CSV table of C-alpha atoms in Angstrom, one decimal:
chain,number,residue,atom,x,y,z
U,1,UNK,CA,0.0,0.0,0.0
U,2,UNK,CA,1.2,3.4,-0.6
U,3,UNK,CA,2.0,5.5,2.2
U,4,UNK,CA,4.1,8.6,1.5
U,5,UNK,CA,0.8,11.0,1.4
U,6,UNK,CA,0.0,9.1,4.4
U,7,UNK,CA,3.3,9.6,6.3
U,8,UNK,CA,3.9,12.7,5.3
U,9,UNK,CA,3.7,15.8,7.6
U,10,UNK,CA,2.3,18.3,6.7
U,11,UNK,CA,3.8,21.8,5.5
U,12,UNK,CA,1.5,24.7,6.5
U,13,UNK,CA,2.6,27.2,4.1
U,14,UNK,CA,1.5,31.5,3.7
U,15,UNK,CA,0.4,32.4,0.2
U,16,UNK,CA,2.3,34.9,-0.6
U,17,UNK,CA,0.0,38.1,-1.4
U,18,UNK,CA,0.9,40.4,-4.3
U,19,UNK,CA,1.7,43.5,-4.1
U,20,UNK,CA,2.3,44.8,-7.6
U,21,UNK,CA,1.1,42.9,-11.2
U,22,UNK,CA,3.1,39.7,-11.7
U,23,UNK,CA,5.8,40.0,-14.8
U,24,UNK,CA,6.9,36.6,-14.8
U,25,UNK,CA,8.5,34.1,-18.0
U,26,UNK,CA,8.5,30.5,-16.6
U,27,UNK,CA,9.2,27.0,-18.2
U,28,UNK,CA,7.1,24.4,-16.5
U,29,UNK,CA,7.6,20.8,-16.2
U,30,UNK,CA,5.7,18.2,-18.3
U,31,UNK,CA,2.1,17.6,-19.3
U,32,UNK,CA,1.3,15.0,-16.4
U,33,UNK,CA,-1.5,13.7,-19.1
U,34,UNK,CA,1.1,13.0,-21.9
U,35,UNK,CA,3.5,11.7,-19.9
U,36,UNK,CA,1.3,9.2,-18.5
U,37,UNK,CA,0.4,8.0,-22.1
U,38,UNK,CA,3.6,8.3,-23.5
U,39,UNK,CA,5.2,5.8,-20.4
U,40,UNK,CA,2.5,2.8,-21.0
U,41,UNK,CA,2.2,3.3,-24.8
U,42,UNK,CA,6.1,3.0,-24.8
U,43,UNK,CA,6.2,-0.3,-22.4
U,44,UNK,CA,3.5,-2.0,-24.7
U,45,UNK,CA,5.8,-0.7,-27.8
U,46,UNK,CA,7.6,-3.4,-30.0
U,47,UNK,CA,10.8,-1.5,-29.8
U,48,UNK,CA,12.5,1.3,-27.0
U,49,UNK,CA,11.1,5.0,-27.1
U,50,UNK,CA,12.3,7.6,-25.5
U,51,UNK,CA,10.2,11.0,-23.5
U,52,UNK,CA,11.4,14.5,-23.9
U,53,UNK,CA,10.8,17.0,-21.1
U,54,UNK,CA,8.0,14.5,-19.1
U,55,UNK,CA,6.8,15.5,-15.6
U,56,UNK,CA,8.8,14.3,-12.5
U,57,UNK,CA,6.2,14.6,-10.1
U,58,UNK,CA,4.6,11.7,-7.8
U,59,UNK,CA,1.9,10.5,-10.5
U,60,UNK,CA,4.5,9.8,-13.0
U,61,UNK,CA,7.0,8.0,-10.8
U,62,UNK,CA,4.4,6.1,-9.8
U,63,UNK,CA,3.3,5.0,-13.3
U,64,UNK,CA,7.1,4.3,-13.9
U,65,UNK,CA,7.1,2.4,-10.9
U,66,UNK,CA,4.4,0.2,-11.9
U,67,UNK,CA,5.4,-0.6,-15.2
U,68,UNK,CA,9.0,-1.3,-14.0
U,69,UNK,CA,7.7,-3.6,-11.5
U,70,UNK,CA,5.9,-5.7,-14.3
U,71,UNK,CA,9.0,-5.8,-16.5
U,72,UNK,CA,9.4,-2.5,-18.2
U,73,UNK,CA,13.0,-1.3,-18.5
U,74,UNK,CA,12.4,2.2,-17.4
U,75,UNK,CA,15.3,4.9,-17.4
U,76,UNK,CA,14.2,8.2,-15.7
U,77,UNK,CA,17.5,9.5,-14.4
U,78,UNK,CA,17.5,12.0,-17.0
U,79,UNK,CA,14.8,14.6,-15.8
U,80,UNK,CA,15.1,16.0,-19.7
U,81,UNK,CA,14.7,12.5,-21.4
U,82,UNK,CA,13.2,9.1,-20.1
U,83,UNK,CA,14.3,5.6,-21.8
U,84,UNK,CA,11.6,3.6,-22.1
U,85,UNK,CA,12.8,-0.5,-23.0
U,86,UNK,CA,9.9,-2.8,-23.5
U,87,UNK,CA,9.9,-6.0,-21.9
U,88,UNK,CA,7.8,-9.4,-21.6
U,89,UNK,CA,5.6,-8.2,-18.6
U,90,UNK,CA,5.3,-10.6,-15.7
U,91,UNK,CA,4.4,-10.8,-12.2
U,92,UNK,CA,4.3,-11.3,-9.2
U,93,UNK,CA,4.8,-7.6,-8.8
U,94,UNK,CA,3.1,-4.9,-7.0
U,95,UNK,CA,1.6,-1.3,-8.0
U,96,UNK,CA,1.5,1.4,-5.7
U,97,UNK,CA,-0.9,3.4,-7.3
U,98,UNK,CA,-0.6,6.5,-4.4
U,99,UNK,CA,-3.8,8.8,-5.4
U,100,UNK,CA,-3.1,8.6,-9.3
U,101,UNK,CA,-6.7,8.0,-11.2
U,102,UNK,CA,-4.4,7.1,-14.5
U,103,UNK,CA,-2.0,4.5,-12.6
U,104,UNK,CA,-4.7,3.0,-11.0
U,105,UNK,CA,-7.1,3.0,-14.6
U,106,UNK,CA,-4.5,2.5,-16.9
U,107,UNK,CA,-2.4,0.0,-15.7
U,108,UNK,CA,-4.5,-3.1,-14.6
U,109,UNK,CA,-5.5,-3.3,-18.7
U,110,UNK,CA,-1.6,-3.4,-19.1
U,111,UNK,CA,-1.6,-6.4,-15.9
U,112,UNK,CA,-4.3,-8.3,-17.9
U,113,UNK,CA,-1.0,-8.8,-20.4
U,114,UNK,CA,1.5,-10.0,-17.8
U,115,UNK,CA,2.3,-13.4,-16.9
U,116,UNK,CA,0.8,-13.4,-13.0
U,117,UNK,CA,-0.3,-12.1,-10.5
U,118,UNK,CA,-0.4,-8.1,-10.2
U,119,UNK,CA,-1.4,-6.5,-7.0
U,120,UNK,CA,-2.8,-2.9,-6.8
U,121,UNK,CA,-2.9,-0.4,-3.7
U,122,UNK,CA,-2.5,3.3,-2.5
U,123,UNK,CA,-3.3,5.7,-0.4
U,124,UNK,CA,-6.1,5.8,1.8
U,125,UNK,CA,-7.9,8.3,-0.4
U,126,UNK,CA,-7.1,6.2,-3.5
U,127,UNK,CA,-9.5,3.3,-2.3
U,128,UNK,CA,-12.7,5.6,-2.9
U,129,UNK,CA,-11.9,6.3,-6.3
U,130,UNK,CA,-14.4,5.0,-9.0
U,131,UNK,CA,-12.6,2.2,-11.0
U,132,UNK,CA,-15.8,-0.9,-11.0
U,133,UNK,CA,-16.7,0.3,-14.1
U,134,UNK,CA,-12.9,-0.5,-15.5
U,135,UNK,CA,-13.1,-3.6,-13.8
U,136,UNK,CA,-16.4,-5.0,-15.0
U,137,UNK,CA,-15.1,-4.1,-18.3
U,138,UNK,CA,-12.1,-6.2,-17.8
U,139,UNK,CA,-14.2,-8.9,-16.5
U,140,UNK,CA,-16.2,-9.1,-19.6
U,141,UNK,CA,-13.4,-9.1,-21.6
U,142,UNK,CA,-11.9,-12.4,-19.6
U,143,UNK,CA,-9.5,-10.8,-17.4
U,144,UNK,CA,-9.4,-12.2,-14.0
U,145,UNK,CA,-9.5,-9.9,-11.7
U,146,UNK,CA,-10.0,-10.1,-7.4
U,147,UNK,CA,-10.8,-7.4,-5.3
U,148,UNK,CA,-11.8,-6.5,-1.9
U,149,UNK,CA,-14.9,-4.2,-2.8
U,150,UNK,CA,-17.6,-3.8,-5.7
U,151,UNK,CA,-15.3,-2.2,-7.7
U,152,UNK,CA,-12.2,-0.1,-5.8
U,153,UNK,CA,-8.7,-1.0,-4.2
U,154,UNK,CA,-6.9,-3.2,-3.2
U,155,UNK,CA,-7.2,-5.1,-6.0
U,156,UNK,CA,-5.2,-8.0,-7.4
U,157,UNK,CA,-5.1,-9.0,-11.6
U,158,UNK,CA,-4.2,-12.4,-12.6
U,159,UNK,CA,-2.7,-11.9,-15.9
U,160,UNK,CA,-2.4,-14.7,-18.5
U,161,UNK,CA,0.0,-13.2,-21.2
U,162,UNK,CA,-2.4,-12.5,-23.2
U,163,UNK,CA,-6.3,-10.7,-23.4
U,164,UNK,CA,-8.9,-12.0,-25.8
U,165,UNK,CA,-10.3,-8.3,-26.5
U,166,UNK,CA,-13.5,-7.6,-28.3
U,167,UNK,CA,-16.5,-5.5,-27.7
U,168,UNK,CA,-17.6,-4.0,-24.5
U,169,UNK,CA,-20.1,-1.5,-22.7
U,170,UNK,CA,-18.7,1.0,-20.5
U,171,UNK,CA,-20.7,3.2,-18.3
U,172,UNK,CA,-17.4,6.1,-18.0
U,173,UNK,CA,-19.3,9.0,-16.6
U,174,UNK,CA,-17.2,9.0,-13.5
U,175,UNK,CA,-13.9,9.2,-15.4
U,176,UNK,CA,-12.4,9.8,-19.2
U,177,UNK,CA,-9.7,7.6,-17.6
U,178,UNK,CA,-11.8,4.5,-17.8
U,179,UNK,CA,-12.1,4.6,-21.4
U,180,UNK,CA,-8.3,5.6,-22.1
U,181,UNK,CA,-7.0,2.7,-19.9
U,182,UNK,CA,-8.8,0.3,-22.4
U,183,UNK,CA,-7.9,2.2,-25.2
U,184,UNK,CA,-4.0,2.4,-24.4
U,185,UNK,CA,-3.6,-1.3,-23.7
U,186,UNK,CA,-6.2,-2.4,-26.6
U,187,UNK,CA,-4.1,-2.9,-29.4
U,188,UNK,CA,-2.2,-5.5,-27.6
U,189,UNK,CA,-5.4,-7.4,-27.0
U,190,UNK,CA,-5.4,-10.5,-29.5
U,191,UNK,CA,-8.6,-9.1,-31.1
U,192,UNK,CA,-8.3,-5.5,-30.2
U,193,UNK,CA,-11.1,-3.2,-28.3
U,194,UNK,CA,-14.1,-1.6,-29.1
U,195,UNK,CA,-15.3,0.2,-26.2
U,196,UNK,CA,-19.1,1.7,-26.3
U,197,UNK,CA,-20.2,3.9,-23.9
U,198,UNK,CA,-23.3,3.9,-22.3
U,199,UNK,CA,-24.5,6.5,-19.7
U,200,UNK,CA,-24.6,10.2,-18.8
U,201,UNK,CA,-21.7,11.9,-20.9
U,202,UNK,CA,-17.9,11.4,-20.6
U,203,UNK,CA,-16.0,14.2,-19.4
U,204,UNK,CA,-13.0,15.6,-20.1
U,205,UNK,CA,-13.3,14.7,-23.8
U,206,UNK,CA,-9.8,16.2,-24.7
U,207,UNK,CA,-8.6,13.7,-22.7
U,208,UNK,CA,-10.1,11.1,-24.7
U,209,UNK,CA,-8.7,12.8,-28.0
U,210,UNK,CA,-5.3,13.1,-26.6
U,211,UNK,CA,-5.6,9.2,-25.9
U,212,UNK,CA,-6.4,8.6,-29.5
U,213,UNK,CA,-3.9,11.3,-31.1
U,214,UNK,CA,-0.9,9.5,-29.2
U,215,UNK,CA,-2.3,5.8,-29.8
U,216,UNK,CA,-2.0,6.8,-33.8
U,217,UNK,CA,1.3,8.4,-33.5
U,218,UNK,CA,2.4,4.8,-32.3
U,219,UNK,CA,1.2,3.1,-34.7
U,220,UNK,CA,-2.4,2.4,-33.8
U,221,UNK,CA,-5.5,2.3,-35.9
U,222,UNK,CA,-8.2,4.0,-33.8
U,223,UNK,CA,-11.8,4.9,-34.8
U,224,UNK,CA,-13.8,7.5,-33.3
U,225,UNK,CA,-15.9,8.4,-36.0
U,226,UNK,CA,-19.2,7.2,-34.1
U,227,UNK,CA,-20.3,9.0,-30.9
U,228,UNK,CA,-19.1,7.5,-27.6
U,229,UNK,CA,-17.7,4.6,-29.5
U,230,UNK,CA,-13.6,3.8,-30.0
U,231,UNK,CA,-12.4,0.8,-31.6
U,232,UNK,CA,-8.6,-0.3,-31.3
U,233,UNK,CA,-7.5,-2.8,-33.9
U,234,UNK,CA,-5.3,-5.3,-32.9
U,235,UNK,CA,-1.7,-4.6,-33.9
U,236,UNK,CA,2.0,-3.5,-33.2
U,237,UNK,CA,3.1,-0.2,-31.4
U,238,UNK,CA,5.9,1.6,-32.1
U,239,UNK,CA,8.8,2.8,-30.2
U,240,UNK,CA,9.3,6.6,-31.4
U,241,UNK,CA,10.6,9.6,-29.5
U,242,UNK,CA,7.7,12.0,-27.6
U,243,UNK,CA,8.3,15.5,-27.2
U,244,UNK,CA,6.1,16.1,-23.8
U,245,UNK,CA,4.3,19.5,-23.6
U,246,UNK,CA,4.2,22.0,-20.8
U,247,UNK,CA,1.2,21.1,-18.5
U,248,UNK,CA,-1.8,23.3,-19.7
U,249,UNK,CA,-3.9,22.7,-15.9
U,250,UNK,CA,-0.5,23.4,-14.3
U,251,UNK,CA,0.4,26.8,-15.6
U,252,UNK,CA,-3.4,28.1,-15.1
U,253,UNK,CA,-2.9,28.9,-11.8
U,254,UNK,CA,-0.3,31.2,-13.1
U,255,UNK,CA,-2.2,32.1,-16.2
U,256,UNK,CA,-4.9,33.2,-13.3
U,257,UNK,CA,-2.1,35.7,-11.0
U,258,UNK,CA,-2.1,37.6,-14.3
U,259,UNK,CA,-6.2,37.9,-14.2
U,260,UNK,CA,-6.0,38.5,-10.5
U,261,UNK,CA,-2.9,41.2,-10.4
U,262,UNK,CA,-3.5,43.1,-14.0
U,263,UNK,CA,-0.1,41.7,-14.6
U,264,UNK,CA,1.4,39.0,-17.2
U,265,UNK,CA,2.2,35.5,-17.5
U,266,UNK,CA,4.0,33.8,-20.4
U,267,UNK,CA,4.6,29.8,-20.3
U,268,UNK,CA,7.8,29.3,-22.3
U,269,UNK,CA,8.2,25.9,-24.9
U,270,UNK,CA,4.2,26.1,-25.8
U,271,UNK,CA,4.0,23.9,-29.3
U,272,UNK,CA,1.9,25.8,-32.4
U,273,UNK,CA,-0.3,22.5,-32.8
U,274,UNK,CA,-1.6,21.6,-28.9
U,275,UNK,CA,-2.8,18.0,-27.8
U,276,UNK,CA,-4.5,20.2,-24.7
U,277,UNK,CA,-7.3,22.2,-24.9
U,278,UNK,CA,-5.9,25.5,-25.4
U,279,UNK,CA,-8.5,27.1,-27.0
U,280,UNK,CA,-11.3,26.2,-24.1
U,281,UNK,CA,-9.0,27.6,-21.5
U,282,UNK,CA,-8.7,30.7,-24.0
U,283,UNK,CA,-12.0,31.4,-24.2
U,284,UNK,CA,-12.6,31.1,-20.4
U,285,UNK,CA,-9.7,33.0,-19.3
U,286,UNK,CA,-11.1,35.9,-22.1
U,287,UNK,CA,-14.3,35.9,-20.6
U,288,UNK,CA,-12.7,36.2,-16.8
U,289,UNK,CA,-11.0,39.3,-18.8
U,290,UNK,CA,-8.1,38.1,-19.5
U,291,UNK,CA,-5.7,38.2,-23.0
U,292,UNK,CA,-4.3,34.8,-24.6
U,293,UNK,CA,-1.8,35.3,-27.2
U,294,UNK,CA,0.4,32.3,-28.6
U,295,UNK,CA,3.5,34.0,-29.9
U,296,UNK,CA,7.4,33.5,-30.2
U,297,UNK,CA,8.0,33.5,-26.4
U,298,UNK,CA,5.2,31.1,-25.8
U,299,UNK,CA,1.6,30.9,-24.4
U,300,UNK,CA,1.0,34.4,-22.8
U,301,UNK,CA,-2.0,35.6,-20.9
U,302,UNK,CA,-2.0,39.5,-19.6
U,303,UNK,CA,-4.6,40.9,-17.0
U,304,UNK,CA,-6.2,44.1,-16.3
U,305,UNK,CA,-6.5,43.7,-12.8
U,306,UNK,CA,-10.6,43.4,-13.1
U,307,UNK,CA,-11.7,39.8,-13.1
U,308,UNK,CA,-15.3,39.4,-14.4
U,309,UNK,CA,-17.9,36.1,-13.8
U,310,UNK,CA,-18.5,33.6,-15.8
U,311,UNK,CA,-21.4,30.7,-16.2
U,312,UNK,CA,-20.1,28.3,-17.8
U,313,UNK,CA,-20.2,24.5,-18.6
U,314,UNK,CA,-17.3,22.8,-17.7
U,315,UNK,CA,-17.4,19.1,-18.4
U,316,UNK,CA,-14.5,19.3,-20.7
U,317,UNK,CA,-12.2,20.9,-19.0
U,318,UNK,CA,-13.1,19.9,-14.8
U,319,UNK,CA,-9.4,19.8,-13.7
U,320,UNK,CA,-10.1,23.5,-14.2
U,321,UNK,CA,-12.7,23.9,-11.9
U,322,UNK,CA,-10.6,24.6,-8.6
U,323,UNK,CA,-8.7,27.8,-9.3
U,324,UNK,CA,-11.8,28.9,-11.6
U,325,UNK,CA,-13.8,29.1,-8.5
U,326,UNK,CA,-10.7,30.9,-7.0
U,327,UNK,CA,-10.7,33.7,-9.9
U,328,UNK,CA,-15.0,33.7,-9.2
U,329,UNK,CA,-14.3,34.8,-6.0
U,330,UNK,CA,-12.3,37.7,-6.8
U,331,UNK,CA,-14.8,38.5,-9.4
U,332,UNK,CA,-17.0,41.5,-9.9
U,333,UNK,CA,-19.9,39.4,-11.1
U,334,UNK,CA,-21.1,36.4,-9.4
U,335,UNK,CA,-20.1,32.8,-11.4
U,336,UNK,CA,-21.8,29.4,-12.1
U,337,UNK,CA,-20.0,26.4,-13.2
U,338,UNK,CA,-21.8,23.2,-13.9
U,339,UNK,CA,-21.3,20.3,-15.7
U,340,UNK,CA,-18.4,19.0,-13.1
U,341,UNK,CA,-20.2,16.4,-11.0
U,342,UNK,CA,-17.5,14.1,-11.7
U,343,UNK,CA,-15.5,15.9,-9.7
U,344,UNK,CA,-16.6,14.9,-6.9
U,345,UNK,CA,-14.6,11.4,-7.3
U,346,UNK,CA,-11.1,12.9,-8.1
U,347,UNK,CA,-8.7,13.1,-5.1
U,348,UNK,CA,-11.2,14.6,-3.0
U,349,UNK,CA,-14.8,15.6,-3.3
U,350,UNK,CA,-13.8,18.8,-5.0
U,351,UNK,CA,-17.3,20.8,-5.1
U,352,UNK,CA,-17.5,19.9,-1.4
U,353,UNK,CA,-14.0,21.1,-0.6
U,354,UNK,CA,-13.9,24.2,-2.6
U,355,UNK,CA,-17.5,25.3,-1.1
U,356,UNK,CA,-16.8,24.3,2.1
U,357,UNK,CA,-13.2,26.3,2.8
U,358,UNK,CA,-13.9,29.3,0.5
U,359,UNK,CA,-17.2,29.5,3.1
U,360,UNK,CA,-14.7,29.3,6.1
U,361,UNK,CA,-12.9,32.2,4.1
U,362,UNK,CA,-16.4,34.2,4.4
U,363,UNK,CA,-17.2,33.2,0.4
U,364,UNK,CA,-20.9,33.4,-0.1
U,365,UNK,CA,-21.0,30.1,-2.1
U,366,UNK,CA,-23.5,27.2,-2.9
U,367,UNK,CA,-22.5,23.8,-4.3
U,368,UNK,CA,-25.0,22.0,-6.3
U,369,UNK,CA,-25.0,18.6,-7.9
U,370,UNK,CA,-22.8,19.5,-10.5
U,371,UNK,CA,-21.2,23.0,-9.7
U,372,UNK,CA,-20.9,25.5,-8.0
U,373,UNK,CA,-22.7,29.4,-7.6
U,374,UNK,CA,-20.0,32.2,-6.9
U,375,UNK,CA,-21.3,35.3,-5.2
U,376,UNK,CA,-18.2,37.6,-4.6
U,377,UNK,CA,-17.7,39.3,-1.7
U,378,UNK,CA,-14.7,40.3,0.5
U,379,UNK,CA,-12.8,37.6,1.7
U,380,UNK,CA,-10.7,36.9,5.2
U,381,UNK,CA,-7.6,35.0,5.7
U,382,UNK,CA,-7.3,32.0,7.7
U,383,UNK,CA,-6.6,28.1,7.3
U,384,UNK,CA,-7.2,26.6,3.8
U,385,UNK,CA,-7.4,22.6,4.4
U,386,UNK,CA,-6.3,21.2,0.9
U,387,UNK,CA,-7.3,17.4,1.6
U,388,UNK,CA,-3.7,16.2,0.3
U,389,UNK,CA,-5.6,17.6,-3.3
U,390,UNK,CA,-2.8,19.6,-5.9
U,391,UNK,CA,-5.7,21.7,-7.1
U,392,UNK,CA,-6.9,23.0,-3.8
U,393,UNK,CA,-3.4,24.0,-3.1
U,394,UNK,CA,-3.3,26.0,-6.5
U,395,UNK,CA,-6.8,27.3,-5.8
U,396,UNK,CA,-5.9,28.9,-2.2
U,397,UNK,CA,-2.7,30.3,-4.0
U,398,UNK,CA,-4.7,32.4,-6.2
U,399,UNK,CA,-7.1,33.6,-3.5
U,400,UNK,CA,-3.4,34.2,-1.4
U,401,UNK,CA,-2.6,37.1,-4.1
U,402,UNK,CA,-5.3,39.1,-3.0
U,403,UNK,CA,-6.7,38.2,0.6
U,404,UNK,CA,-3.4,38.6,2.8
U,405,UNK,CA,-3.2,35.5,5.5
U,406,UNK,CA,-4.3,32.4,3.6
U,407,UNK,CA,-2.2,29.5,5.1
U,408,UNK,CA,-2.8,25.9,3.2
U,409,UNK,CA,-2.2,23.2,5.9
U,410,UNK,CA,-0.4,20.9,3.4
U,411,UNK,CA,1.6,23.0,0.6
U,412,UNK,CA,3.3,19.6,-0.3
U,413,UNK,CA,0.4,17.8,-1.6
U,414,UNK,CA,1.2,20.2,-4.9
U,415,UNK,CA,4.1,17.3,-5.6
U,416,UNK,CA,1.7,15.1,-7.0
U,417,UNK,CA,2.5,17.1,-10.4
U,418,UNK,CA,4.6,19.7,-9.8
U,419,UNK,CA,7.3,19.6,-6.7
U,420,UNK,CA,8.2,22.9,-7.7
U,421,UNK,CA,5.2,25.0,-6.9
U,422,UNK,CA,5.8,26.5,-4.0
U,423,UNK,CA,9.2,28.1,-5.4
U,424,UNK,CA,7.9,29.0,-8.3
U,425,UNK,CA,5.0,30.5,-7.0
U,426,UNK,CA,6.5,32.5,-4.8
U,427,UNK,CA,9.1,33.7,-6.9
U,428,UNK,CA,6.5,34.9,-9.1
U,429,UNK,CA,4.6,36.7,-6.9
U,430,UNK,CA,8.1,38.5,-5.7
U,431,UNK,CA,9.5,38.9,-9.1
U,432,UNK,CA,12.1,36.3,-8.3
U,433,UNK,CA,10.8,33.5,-10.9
């Protein structure tokens, strides 16, 4: 079982508060996303492959760590570029899944392949997270599978070398990750995938189309022509070099200083064609009030120091949601965001959270089944609990620029995807960065 979130102790930690508009140029790790993909892609590749500026963070040691202890040669010394060697995949061997939804979604697909017995666990948190859907999908598709609960951790797969594949029905309204797990093992399956969805809508969709953009670039043959249908043919991936992006939901609590302070943010190494949704994120950040440009320098986003309200639907874009709610707060309008019930299952109950400690912050705020309604009004310092969550962290940070004495109780949960934070926040903020 996985323990370090666990064991921890916590960091109580001061957002810093600014003083003056931020003017900051940063280069940020790795898209946490691609990385992911790029790791388990690579170990089911016929040939090595290597990762080009991927995100060292807990997730994706963790995913590294799982398919290294199934077989995988996997060469992360190199924080610039990963080795990835494929190997036969056998067990017994043991996952540590921490709180990561995509270790602990797509990796047991990958176990179904291995020769044994493949244990999964993590941390406490981890063992709420929806997965029966992944599993009963498994099931059907005659992977053995034994677990404690319904349908969570721990869990142990008894892999047989080999998965028959085929068709099958997937409620994935919980999770995006439920499909891609399937997905990014499917073409190893002796008679591919084809995974239907049936049930309220997916989120996250560019998640799903980053899935199937990066299973073609290795070789796959993927339709997605039909709504909430993908089919994997059976076939050979290939070992190829992937150049990782900067991680879109990572810089937007920096995008959001710029919104907050009038100031201006630009994320160096931003690529021309985008497997993130960029344009989403533009669109919301120009209706907040801010300015997203894509230029020589990189992705830039310039405040005027007024932050406006939004309602807005944000199914496809939910990691979003926590410093969203921060910039609504600092608005001059009130905000709704809906379409995020999902949420609710990620490393915390996020809705709950966020309503719950911006309300202890004096927030006028009311959770609903799906969202959240934002009625600005001045806020108060005082202690932000972040539930060992990386997006709480980033959403009290934002509301730190302009409400002096917000102190997160745990500032290292933010090393789930991004060690740095901390550092590079405050440097920011102090014209340091």
């Amino acid at each position: 079982m996985g323990t370090q979130t666990a064991t921890r102790p916590p960091q109580p930690w001061t957002a810093p508060t600014a003083s003056d508009p931020v003017a900051a140029t940063l280069r940020l790790p790795g898209s946490k996303s691609m990385t992911a993909r790029a790791l388990v892609l690579s170990a089911l590749a016929s040939g090595p492959s290597t990762l080009a500026g991927p995100l060292r963070a807990r997730d994706t040691e963790l995913m590294a760590g799982g398919l290294r202890a199934m077989g995988a040669h996997v060469s992360i010394a190199d924080d610039q570029r990963w080795l990835v060697r494929p190997h036969r995949l056998v067990g017994p061997a043991h996952v540590d899944v921490g709180l990561a939804g995509t270790v602990m979604r797509f990796l047991p697909p990958v176990a179904g392949l291995a020769e044994g017995r493949v244990t999964f666990d993590g941390d406490p948190q981890a063992r709420v997270r929806p997965l029966g859907p992944l599993l009963g999908a498994l099931r059907s598709l005659g992977v053995r599978i034994d677990s404690a609960g319904p349908g969570s951790l721990p869990l142990a797969v008894q892999g047989a070398g080999r998965v028959g594949g085929g068709e099958v029905v997937i409620d994935a309204s919980a999770s995006s990750q439920l499909v891609s797990g399937l997905l990014l093992a499917g073409a190893r399956f002796d008679r591919g995938v084809v995974v239907r969805h049936e049930g309220p809508p997916v989120p996250s969709a560019p998640h799903l189309r980053m899935t199937v953009q990066m299973l073609r670039a290795a070789g796959a043959a993927v339709d997605d022509g039909t709504p909430d249908v993908w089919t994997v043919e059976p076939g050979p991936l290939s070992g190829r070099g992937w150049e990782i992006e900067p991680d879109l939901s990572g810089a937007v609590p920096f995008f959001a200083a710029a919104l907050v302070t009038g100031g201006e943010v630009t994320l160096q190494g931003w690529p021309r064609s985008s497997m993130q949704p960029v344009e989403q994120l533009r669109s919301l950040l120009h209706r907040m009030g801010g300015e997203v440009t894509l230029g020589t320098e990189g992705l830039t986003v310039r405040g005027t120091g007024t932050v406006h309200g939004i309602d807005a639907d944000l199914s496809d874009v939910s990691e979003l949601t926590p410093v969203l709610t921060a910039l609504a707060m600092l608005a001059d309008s009130p905000s709704r965001f809906t379409g995020v019930g999902h949420i609710r299952g990620h490393e915390t109950d996020r809705l709950t959270a966020l309503a719950r400690e911006f309300a202890a912050l004096g927030a006028d705020v009311t959770e609903s089944p799906d969202g959240l309604e934002i009625r600005p009004r001045p806020l108060r310092g005082g202690t932000f609990r972040t539930y060992a969550d990386h997006r709480m962290a980033h959403a009290a940070a934002v509301a730190g620029l302009a409400v002096p004495g917000v102190e997160l109780d745990d500032v290292a949960c933010t090393s789930k995807t991004m060690p740095e934070f901390p550092a590079l926040w405050s440097g920011m903020v102090t014209g340091k960065s």
